[in-house]
Coordinates of C-alpha atoms (C1' of nucleotides) in Angstrom, one line a residue:
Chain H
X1191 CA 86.7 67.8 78.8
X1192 CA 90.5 68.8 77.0
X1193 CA 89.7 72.5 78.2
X1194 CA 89.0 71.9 81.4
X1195 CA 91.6 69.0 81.3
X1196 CA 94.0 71.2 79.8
X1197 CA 92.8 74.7 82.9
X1198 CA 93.5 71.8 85.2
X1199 CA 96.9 71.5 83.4
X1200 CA 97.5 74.9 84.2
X1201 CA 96.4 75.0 87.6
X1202 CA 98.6 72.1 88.4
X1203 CA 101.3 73.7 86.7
X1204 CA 100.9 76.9 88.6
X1205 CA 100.6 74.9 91.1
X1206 CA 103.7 72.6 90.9
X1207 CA 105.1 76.2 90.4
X1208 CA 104.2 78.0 93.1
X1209 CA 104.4 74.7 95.3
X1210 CA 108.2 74.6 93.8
X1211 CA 108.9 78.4 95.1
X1212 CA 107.2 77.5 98.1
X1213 CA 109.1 74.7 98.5
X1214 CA 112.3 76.5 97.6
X1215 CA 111.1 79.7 99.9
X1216 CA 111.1 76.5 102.6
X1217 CA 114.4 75.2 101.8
X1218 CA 116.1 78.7 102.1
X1219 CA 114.7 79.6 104.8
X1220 CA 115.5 76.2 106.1
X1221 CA 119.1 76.6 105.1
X1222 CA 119.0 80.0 107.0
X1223 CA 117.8 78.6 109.9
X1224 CA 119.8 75.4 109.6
X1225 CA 122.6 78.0 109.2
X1226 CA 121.8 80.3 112.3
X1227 CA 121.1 77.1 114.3
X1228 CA 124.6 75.5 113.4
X1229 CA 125.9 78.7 114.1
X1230 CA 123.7 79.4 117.2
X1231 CA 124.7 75.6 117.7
X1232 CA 128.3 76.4 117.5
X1233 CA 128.0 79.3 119.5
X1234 CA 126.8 77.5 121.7
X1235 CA 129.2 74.7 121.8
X1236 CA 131.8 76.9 121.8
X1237 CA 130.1 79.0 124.2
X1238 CA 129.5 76.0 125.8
X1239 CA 132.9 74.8 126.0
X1240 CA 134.0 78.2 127.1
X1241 CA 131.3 77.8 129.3
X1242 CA 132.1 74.6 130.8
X1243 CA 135.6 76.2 131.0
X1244 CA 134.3 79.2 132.7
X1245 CA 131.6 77.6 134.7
X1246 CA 134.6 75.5 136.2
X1247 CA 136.8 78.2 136.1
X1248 CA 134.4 80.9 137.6
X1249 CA 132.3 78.3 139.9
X1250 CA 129.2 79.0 140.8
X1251 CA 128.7 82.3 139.9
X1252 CA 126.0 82.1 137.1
X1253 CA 122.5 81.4 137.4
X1254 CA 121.2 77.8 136.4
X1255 CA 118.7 79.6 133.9
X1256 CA 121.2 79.7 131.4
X1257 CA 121.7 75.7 130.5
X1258 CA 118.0 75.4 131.4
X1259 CA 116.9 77.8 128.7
X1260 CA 119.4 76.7 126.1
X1261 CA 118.3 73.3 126.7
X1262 CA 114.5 74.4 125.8
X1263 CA 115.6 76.0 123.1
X1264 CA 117.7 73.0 121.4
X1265 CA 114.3 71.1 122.1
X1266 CA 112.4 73.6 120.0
X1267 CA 114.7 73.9 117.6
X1268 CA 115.1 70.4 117.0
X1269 CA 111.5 69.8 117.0
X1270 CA 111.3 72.6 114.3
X1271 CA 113.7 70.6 112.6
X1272 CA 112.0 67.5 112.9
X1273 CA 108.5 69.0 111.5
X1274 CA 110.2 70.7 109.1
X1275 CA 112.0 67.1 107.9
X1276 CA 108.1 65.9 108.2
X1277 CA 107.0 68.8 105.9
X1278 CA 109.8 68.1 103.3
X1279 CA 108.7 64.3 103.3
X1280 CA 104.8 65.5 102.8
X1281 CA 106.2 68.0 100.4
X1282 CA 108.2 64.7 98.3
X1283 CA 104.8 62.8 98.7
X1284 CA 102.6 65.5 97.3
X1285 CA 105.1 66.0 94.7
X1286 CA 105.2 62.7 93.8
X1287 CA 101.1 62.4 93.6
X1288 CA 100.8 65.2 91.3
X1289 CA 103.7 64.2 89.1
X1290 CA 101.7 60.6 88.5
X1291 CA 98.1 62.5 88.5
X1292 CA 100.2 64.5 85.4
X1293 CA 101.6 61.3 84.1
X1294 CA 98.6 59.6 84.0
X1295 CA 96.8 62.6 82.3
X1296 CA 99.8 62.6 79.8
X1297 CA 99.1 58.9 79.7
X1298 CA 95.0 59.9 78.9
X1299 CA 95.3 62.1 76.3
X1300 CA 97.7 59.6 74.3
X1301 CA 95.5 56.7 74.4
X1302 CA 92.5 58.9 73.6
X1303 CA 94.3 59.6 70.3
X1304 CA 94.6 56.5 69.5
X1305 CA 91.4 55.3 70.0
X1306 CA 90.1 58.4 68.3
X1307 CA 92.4 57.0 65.2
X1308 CA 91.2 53.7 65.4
X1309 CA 87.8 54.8 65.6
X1310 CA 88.5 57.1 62.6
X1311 CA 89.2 54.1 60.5
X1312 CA 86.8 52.2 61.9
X1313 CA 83.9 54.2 60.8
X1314 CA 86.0 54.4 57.3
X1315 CA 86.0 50.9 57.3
X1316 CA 81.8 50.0 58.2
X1317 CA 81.6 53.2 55.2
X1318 CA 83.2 51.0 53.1
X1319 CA 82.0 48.1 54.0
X1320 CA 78.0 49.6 53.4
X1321 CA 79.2 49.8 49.6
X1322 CA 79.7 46.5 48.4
X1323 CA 80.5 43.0 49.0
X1324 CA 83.4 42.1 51.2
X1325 CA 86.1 41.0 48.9
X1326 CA 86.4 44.5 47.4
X1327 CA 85.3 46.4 50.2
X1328 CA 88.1 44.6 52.2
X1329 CA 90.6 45.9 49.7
X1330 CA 89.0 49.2 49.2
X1331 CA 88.9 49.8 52.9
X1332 CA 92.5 49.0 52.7
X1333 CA 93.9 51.2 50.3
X1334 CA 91.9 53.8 51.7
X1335 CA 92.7 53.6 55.2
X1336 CA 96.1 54.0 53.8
X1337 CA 94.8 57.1 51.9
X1338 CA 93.3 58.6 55.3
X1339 CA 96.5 57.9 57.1
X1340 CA 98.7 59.1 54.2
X1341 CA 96.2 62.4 54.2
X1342 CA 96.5 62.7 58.1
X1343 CA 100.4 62.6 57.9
X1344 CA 100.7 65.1 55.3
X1345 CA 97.9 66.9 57.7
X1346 CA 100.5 66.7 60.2
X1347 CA 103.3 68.1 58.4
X1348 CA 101.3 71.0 57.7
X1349 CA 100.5 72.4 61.3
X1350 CA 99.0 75.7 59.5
X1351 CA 95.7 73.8 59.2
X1352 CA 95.1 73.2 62.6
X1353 CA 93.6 76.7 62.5
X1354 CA 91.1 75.5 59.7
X1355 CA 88.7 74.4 62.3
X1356 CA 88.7 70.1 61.4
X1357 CA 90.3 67.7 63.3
X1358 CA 90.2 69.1 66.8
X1359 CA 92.5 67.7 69.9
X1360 CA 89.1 66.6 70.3
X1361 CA 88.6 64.6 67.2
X1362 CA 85.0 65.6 67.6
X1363 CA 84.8 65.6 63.9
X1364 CA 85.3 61.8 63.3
X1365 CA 85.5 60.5 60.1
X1366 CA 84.0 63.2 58.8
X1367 CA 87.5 64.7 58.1
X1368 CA 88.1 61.9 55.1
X1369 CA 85.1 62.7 54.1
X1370 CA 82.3 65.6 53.8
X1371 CA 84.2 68.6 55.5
X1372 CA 87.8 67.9 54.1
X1373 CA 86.4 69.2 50.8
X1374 CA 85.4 72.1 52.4
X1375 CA 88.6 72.2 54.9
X1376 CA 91.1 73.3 52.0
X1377 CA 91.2 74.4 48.9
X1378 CA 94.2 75.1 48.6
X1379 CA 95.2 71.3 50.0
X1380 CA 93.1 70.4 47.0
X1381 CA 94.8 71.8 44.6
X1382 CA 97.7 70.9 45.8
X1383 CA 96.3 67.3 45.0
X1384 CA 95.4 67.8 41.4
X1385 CA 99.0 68.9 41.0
X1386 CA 100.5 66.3 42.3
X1387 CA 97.8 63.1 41.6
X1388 CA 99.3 61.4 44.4
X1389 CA 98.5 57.6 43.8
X1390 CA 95.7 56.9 46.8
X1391 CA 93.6 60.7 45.0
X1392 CA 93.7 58.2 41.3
X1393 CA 92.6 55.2 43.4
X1394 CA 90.0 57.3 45.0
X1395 CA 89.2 58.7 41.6
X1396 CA 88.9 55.4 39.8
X1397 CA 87.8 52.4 42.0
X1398 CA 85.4 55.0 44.6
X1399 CA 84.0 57.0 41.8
X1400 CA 80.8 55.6 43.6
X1401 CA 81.5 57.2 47.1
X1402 CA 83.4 60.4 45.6
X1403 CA 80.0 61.4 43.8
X1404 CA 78.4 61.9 46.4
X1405 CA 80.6 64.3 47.6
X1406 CA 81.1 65.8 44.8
X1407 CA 78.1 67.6 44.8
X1408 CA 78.8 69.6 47.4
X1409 CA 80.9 72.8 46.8
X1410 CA 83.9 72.8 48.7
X1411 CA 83.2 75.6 50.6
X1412 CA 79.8 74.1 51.8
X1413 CA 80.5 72.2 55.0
X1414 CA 78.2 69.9 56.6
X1415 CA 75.2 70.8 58.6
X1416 CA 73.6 69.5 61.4
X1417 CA 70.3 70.6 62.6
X1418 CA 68.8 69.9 66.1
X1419 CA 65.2 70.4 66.4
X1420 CA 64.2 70.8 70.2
X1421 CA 62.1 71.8 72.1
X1422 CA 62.9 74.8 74.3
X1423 CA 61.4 77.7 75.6
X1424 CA 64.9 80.3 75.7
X1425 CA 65.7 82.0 72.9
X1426 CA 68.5 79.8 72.2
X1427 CA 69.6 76.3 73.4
X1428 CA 72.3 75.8 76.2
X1429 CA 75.1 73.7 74.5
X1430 CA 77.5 74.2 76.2
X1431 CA 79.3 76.1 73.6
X1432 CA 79.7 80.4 74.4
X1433 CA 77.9 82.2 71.4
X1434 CA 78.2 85.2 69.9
X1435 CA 75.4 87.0 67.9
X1436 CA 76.1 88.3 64.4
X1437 CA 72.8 88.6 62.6
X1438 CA 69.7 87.9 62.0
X1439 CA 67.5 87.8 59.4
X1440 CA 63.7 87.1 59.2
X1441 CA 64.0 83.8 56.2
X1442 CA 61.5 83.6 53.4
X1443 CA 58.1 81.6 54.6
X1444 CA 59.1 81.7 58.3
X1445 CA 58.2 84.9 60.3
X1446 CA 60.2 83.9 63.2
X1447 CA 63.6 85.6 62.6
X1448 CA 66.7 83.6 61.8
X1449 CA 69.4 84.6 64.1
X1450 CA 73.5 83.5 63.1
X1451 CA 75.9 82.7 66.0
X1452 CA 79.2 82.4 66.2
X1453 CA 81.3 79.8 68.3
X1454 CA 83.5 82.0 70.2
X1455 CA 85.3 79.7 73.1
X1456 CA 88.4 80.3 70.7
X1457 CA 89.1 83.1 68.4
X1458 CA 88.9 82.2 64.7
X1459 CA 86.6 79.0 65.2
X1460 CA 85.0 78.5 62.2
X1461 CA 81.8 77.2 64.0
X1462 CA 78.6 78.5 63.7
X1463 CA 74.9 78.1 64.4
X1464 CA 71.8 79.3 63.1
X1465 CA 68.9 79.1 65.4
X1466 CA 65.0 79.4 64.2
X1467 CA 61.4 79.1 65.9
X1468 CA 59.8 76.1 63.8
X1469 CA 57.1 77.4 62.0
X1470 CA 54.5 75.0 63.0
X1471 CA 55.7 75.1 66.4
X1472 CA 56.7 77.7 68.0
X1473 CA 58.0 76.0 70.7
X1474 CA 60.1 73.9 68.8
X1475 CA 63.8 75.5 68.3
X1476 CA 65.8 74.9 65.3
X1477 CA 69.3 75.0 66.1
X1478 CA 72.1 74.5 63.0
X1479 CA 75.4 73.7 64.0
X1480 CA 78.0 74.3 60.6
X1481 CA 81.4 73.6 60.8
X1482 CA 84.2 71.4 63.5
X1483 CA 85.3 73.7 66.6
X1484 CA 89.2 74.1 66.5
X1485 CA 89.3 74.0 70.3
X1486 CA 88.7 71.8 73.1
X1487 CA 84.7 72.1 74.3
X1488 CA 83.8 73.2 77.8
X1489 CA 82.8 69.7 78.8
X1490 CA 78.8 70.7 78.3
X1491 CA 79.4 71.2 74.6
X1492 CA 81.4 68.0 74.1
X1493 CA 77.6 65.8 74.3
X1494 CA 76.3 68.3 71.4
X1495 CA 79.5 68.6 69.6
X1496 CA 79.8 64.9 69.3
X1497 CA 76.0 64.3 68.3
X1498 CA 76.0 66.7 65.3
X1499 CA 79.5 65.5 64.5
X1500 CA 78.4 61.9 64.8
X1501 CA 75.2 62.9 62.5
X1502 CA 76.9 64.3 60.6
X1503 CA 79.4 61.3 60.1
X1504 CA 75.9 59.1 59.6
X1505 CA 75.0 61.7 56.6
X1506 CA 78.2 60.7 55.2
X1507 CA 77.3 56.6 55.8
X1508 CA 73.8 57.0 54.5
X1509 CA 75.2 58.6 50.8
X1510 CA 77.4 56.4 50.3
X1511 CA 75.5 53.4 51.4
X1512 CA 72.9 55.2 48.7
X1513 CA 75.0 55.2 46.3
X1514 CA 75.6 50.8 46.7
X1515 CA 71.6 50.5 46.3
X1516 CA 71.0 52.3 42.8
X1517 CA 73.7 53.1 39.9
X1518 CA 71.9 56.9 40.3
X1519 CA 71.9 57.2 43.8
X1520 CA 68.4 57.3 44.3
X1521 CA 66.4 54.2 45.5
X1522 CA 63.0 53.1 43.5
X1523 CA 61.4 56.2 45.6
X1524 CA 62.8 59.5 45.5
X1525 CA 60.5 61.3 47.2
X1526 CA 59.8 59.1 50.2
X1527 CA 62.6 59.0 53.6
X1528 CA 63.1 55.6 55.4
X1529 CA 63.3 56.1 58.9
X1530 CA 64.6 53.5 61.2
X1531 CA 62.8 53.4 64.9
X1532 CA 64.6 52.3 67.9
X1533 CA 62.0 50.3 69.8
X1534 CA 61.7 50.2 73.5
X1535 CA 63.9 48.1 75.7
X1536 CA 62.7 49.3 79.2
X1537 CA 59.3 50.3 80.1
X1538 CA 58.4 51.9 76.7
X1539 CA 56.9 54.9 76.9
X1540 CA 53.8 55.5 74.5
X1541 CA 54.9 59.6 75.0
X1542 CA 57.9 59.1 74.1
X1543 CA 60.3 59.7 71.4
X1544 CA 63.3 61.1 69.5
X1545 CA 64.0 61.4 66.3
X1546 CA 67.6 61.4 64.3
X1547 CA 66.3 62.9 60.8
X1548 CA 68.9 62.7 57.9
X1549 CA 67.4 65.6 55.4
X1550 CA 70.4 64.6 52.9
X1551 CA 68.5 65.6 49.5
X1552 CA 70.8 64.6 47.0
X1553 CA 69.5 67.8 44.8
X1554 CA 70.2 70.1 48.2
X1555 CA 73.2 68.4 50.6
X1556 CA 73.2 71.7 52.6
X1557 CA 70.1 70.9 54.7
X1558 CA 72.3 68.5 56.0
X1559 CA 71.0 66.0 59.0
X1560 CA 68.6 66.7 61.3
X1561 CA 68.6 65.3 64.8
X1562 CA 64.8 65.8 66.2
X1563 CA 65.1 65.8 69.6
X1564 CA 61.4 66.6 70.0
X1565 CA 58.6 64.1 71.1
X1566 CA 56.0 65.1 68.7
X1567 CA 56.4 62.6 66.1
X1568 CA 54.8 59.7 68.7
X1569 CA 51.8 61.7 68.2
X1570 CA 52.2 60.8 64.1
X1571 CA 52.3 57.1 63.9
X1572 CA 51.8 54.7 66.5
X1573 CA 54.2 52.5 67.7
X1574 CA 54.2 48.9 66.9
X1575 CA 54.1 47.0 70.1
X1576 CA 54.6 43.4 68.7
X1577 CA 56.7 40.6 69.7
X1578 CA 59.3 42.6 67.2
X1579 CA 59.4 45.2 69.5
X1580 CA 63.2 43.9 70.3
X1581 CA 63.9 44.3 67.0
X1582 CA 65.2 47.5 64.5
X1583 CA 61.8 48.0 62.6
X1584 CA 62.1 50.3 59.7
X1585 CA 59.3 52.6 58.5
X1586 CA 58.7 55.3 56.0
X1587 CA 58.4 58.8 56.8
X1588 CA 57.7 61.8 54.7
X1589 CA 60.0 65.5 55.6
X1590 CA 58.1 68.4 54.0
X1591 CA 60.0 71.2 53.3
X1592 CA 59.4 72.5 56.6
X1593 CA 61.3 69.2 58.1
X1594 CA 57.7 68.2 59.5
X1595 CA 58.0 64.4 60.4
X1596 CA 55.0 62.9 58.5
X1597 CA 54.4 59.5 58.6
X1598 CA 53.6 57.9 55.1
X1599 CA 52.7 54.5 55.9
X1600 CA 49.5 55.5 58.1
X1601 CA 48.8 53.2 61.1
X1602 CA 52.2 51.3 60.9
X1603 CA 50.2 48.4 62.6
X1604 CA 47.9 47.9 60.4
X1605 CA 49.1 49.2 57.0
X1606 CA 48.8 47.1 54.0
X1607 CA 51.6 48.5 52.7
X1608 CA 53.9 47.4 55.0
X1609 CA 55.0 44.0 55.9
X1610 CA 57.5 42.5 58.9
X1611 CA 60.5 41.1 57.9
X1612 CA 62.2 38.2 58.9
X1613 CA 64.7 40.5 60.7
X1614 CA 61.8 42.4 62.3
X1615 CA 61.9 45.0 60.0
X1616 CA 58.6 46.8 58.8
X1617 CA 59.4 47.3 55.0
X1618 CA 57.0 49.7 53.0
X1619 CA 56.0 47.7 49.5
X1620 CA 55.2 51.0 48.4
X1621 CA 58.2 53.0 48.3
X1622 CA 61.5 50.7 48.6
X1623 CA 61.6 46.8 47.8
X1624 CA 64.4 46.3 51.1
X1625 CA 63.7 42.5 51.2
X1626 CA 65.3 42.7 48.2
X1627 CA 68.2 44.3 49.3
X1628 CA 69.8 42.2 52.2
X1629 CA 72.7 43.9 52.1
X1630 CA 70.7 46.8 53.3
X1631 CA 69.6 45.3 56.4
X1632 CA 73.1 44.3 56.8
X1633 CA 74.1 47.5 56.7
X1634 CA 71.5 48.4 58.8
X1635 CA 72.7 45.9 61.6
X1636 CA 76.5 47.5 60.9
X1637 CA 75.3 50.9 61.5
X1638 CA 73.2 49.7 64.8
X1639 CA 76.0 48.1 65.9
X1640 CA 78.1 51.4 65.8
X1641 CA 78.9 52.4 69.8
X1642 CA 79.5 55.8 68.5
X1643 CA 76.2 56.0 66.8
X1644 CA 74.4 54.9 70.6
X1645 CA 76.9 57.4 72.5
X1646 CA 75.9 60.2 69.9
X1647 CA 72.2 59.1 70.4
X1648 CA 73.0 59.3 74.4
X1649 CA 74.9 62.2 74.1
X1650 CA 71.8 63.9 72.4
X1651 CA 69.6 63.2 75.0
X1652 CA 71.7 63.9 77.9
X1653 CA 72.7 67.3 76.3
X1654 CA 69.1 68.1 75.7
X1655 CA 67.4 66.9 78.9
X1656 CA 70.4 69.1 80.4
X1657 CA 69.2 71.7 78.4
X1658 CA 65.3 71.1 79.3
X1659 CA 65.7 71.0 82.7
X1660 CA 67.0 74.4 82.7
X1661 CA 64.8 76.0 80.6
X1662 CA 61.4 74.3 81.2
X1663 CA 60.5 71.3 83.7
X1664 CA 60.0 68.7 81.7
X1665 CA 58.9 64.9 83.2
X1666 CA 62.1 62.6 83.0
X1667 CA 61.7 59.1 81.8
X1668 CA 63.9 56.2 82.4
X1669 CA 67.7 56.4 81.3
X1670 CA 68.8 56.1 78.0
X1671 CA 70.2 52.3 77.2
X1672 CA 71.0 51.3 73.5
X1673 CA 71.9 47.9 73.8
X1674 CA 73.3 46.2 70.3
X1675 CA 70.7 46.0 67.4
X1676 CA 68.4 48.6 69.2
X1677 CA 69.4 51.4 67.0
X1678 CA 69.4 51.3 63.1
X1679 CA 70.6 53.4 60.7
X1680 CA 71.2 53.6 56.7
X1681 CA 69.6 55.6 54.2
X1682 CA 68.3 55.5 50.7
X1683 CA 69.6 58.5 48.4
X1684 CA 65.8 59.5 49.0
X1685 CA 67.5 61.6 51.3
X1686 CA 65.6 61.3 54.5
X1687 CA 65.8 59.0 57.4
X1688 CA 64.5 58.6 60.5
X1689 CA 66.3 57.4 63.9
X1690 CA 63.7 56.7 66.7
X1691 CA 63.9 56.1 69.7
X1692 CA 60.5 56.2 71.7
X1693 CA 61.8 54.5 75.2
X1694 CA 63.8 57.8 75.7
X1695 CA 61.1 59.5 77.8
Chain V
dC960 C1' 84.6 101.4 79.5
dG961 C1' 84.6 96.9 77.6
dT962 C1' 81.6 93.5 75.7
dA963 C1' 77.4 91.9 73.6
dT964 C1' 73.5 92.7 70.7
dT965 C1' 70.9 95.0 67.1
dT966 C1' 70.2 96.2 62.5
dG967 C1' 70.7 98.1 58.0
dA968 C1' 74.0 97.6 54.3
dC969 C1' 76.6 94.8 51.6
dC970 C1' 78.2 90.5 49.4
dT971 C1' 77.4 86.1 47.1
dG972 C1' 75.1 82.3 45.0
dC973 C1' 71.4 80.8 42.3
dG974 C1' 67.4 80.7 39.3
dC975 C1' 65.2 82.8 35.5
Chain U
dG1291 C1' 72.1 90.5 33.4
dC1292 C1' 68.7 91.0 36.9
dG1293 C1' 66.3 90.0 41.0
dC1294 C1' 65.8 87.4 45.1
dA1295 C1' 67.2 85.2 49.2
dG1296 C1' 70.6 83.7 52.4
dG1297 C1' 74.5 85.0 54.9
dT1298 C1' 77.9 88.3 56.8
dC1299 C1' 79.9 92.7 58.1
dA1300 C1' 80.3 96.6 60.9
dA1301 C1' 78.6 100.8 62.9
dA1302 C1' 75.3 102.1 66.4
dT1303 C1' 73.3 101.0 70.5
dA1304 C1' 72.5 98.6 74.9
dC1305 C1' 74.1 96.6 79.0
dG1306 C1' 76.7 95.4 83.1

DNA sequence: CGTATTTGACCTGCGC
DNA sequence: GCGCAGGTCAAATACG
């Protein structure tokens, strides 16, 4: 949207320009001809003076053409003068149109930035707020918005980083900036920081030891990752995004060849993706996204570029809301992944579904999150069509190491191991004692609640049924609506979640 | 001829 | 330290 935004900046600024030379072209040669007509004008008057003089003084010797055809030509000239007063007016108009479309565009980009900010905070804010009770978390979220914003100005008065790749004109990588990729974003910056010990870094180190942990982990060259499983016949997905091959390497246990891409709408993006045939289905294409874009998207890529960044910002929620439910970050089940289904709101679709996977192993934070954009995990559990059906029901899945969706809690209907909460909820007994936890369900709510989380959701779909209906005619179902509550999110440090949405197709 | 892709070599991180 | 696997580089090649 910027890009084309800012090509249509260009184009109105060539055109403003060449409208202005045009326009000052006109006035010239309106000058000239305002000139030759005052003097033709004069000439005449003069000539008609001396005329008048002569005609009285000679009689009747000239023709009558004379006066006739000066006449005609005063007409002409003066309704050249007139369309060309007409012209200037249209010009003034025009002028004026394009200087308020360019205004208002000015106007645009500013109050996108701000909302971007405020949506920046907000997401630090509902992160906090998953990590505690409110009295603390109000003060936490306080000190560390001022932290963010105190880290964003210093951002500002180093202009060098902009080239890092984070924090777009887009601001496509959210609030994954104070969290996940920052580590990765600059070492250097970071250092800087441990020389200095700034106040906000010792709060951070102190009071968040909880939330820091869990990035901690991660080396800070290791940014986050976002996979996309689809389905998709091409050898690579249309996102939007221009590509450019740089290897390929056939991975241990897959046969299918792993090719590595490079994002280059901009020299020196740091983005790249790795695309894979899925082992157990060929058909199914693997497509990880690393790293921010540090240029505005064709507007195609913006949907994908916001879904991974958006998952990516949900990895970030679902450690640290892991870290609030267990001292070690791991809830009573290590080994099992919650997933959180969005049930149907209009005509549910028993063939339909998509899945938002979160593989955030706390013993490998590179797999990163997955967003499963194919329909095959339907075809693994059924789909609980109870009166809770309005409601965010929460069931278990298992990830093998292949990222195969397998559903641990059997016939979700039916399972003994599973029971409906009072919020509609479909709690395993077996793996994770959530009734227990109500903050969890509360921060379940929180994330549901999230717009950004439904627009990434959205987004996904949009991006991929774009990208299916130009590679394989697939049937279309009913839009994509996400009302409030529909969605759910949150993770355990189990590492693995689930995001469904069935009604999509 | 310029650009994109292929592919073998090389680098790096990690586990033993 | 060594070997393995993943990731990247860059020369060769293909393509428009």
């Amino acid at each position: 949207m910027v890009r084309e935004d800012k090509v249509m900046q260009i184009d109105l600024s060539l055109k403003l320009d060449s409208q202005d030379e045009e326009e000052e072209e006109e006035e010239k040669e309106e000058e000239e001809r305002e000139e030759s007509v005052d003097n033709q004008e004069g000439k005449e008057h003069h000539k008609d003076g001396r005329g008048e003089a002569e005609e009285r003084s000679e009689g009747d010797d000239t023709s009558l053409d004379k006066p006739l055809q000066e006449n005609s030509k005063k007409e002409e000239l003066s309704a050249l003068q007139m369309e060309m007063d007409r012209m200037k007016e249209e010009n003034k108009l025009l002028r004026k149109v394009v200087e308020q479309t360019t205004k208002d565009y000015y106007d645009l980009q500013t109050k996108l930035a701000v909302i971007q900010q405020n949506d920046a905070k907000k997401d630090l804010q509902m992160f906090l707020s998953l990590h505690g009770d409110a009295d603390t978390t109000d003060q936490v979220s306080k000190q560390v918005l001022k932290f963010v914003e105190n880290d964003n100005s210093s951002a500002q008065q180093l202009p060098s980083e902009a080239d890092d790749g984070e924090d777009g004109d887009l601001g496509l990588s959210l609030s994954m900036g104070a969290g996940v990729q920052q580590h990765g974003r600059d070492e250097s910056k970071e250092a800087e920081m441990k020389s200095e010990e700034p106040v906000q870094n010792k709060f951070l180190k102190s009071e968040l030891a909880g939330i820091t942990s869990h990035y901690s982990p991660n080396p800070p060259n290791r940014k986050a990752r976002v996979s996309v499983r689809a389905r998709c016949e091409a050898p690579t997905m249309n996102d939007g995004c221009q590509w450019r091959k740089y290897g390929q390497k056939v991975a241990k246990g897959n046969p299918c060849p792993r090719a590595y891409y490079r994002c280059t709408v901009a020299p020196g993006c740091p983005v790249r993706k790795q695309v894979q045939r899925c082992l157990e289905d060929m058909s199914i294409l693997i497509t990880t996204y690393e790293g921010t874009h540090n240029h505005p998207l064709p507007v195609g890529a913006t949907a994908m570029a916001s879904t991974t960044s958006s998952a990516a910002t949900f990895m970030l929620l679902s450690r640290s809301n892991s870290g609030a439910l267990t001292s070690d970050g791991i809830i009573s089940d290590a080994q099992t992944p919650i997933s959180y289904r969005i049930p149907h709101s209009i005509s549910p679709s028993p063939h339909s579904s998509t899945t938002i996977s979160s593989i955030v192993n706390t013993n490998d934070h590179s797999k990163g999150i997955v967003l499963d954009l194919t329909n095959n995990s339907q075809q693994q559990f059924s789909h609980p069509t109870s009166s809770h059906s309005s409601q965010p029901q929460l069931t278990y899945r298992y990830h093998n190491a292949a990222g195969t969706i397998v559903n641990l809690g059997g016939d979700l209907s039916s399972s003994d191991h599973q029971f409906i909460s009072p919020r509609g909820i479909i709690i395993d007994k077996r793996g994770w004692k959530a009734e227990e936890d109500k903050s969890l369900t509360e921060n379940v709510s929180a994330i549901t609640s999230d717009p950004k989380f439904r627009v990434a959701v959205a987004a996904a779909i949009t991006s991929f049924i774009n990208t299916e209906s130009t590679t394989t005619v697939q049937p279309k179902g009913p839009p994509l609506i996400l009302r409030d509550g529909e969605t759910a999110g949150s993770s355990s440090s189990s590492n693995k979640w689930v995001v469904e949405s069935p009604h999509l197709w």
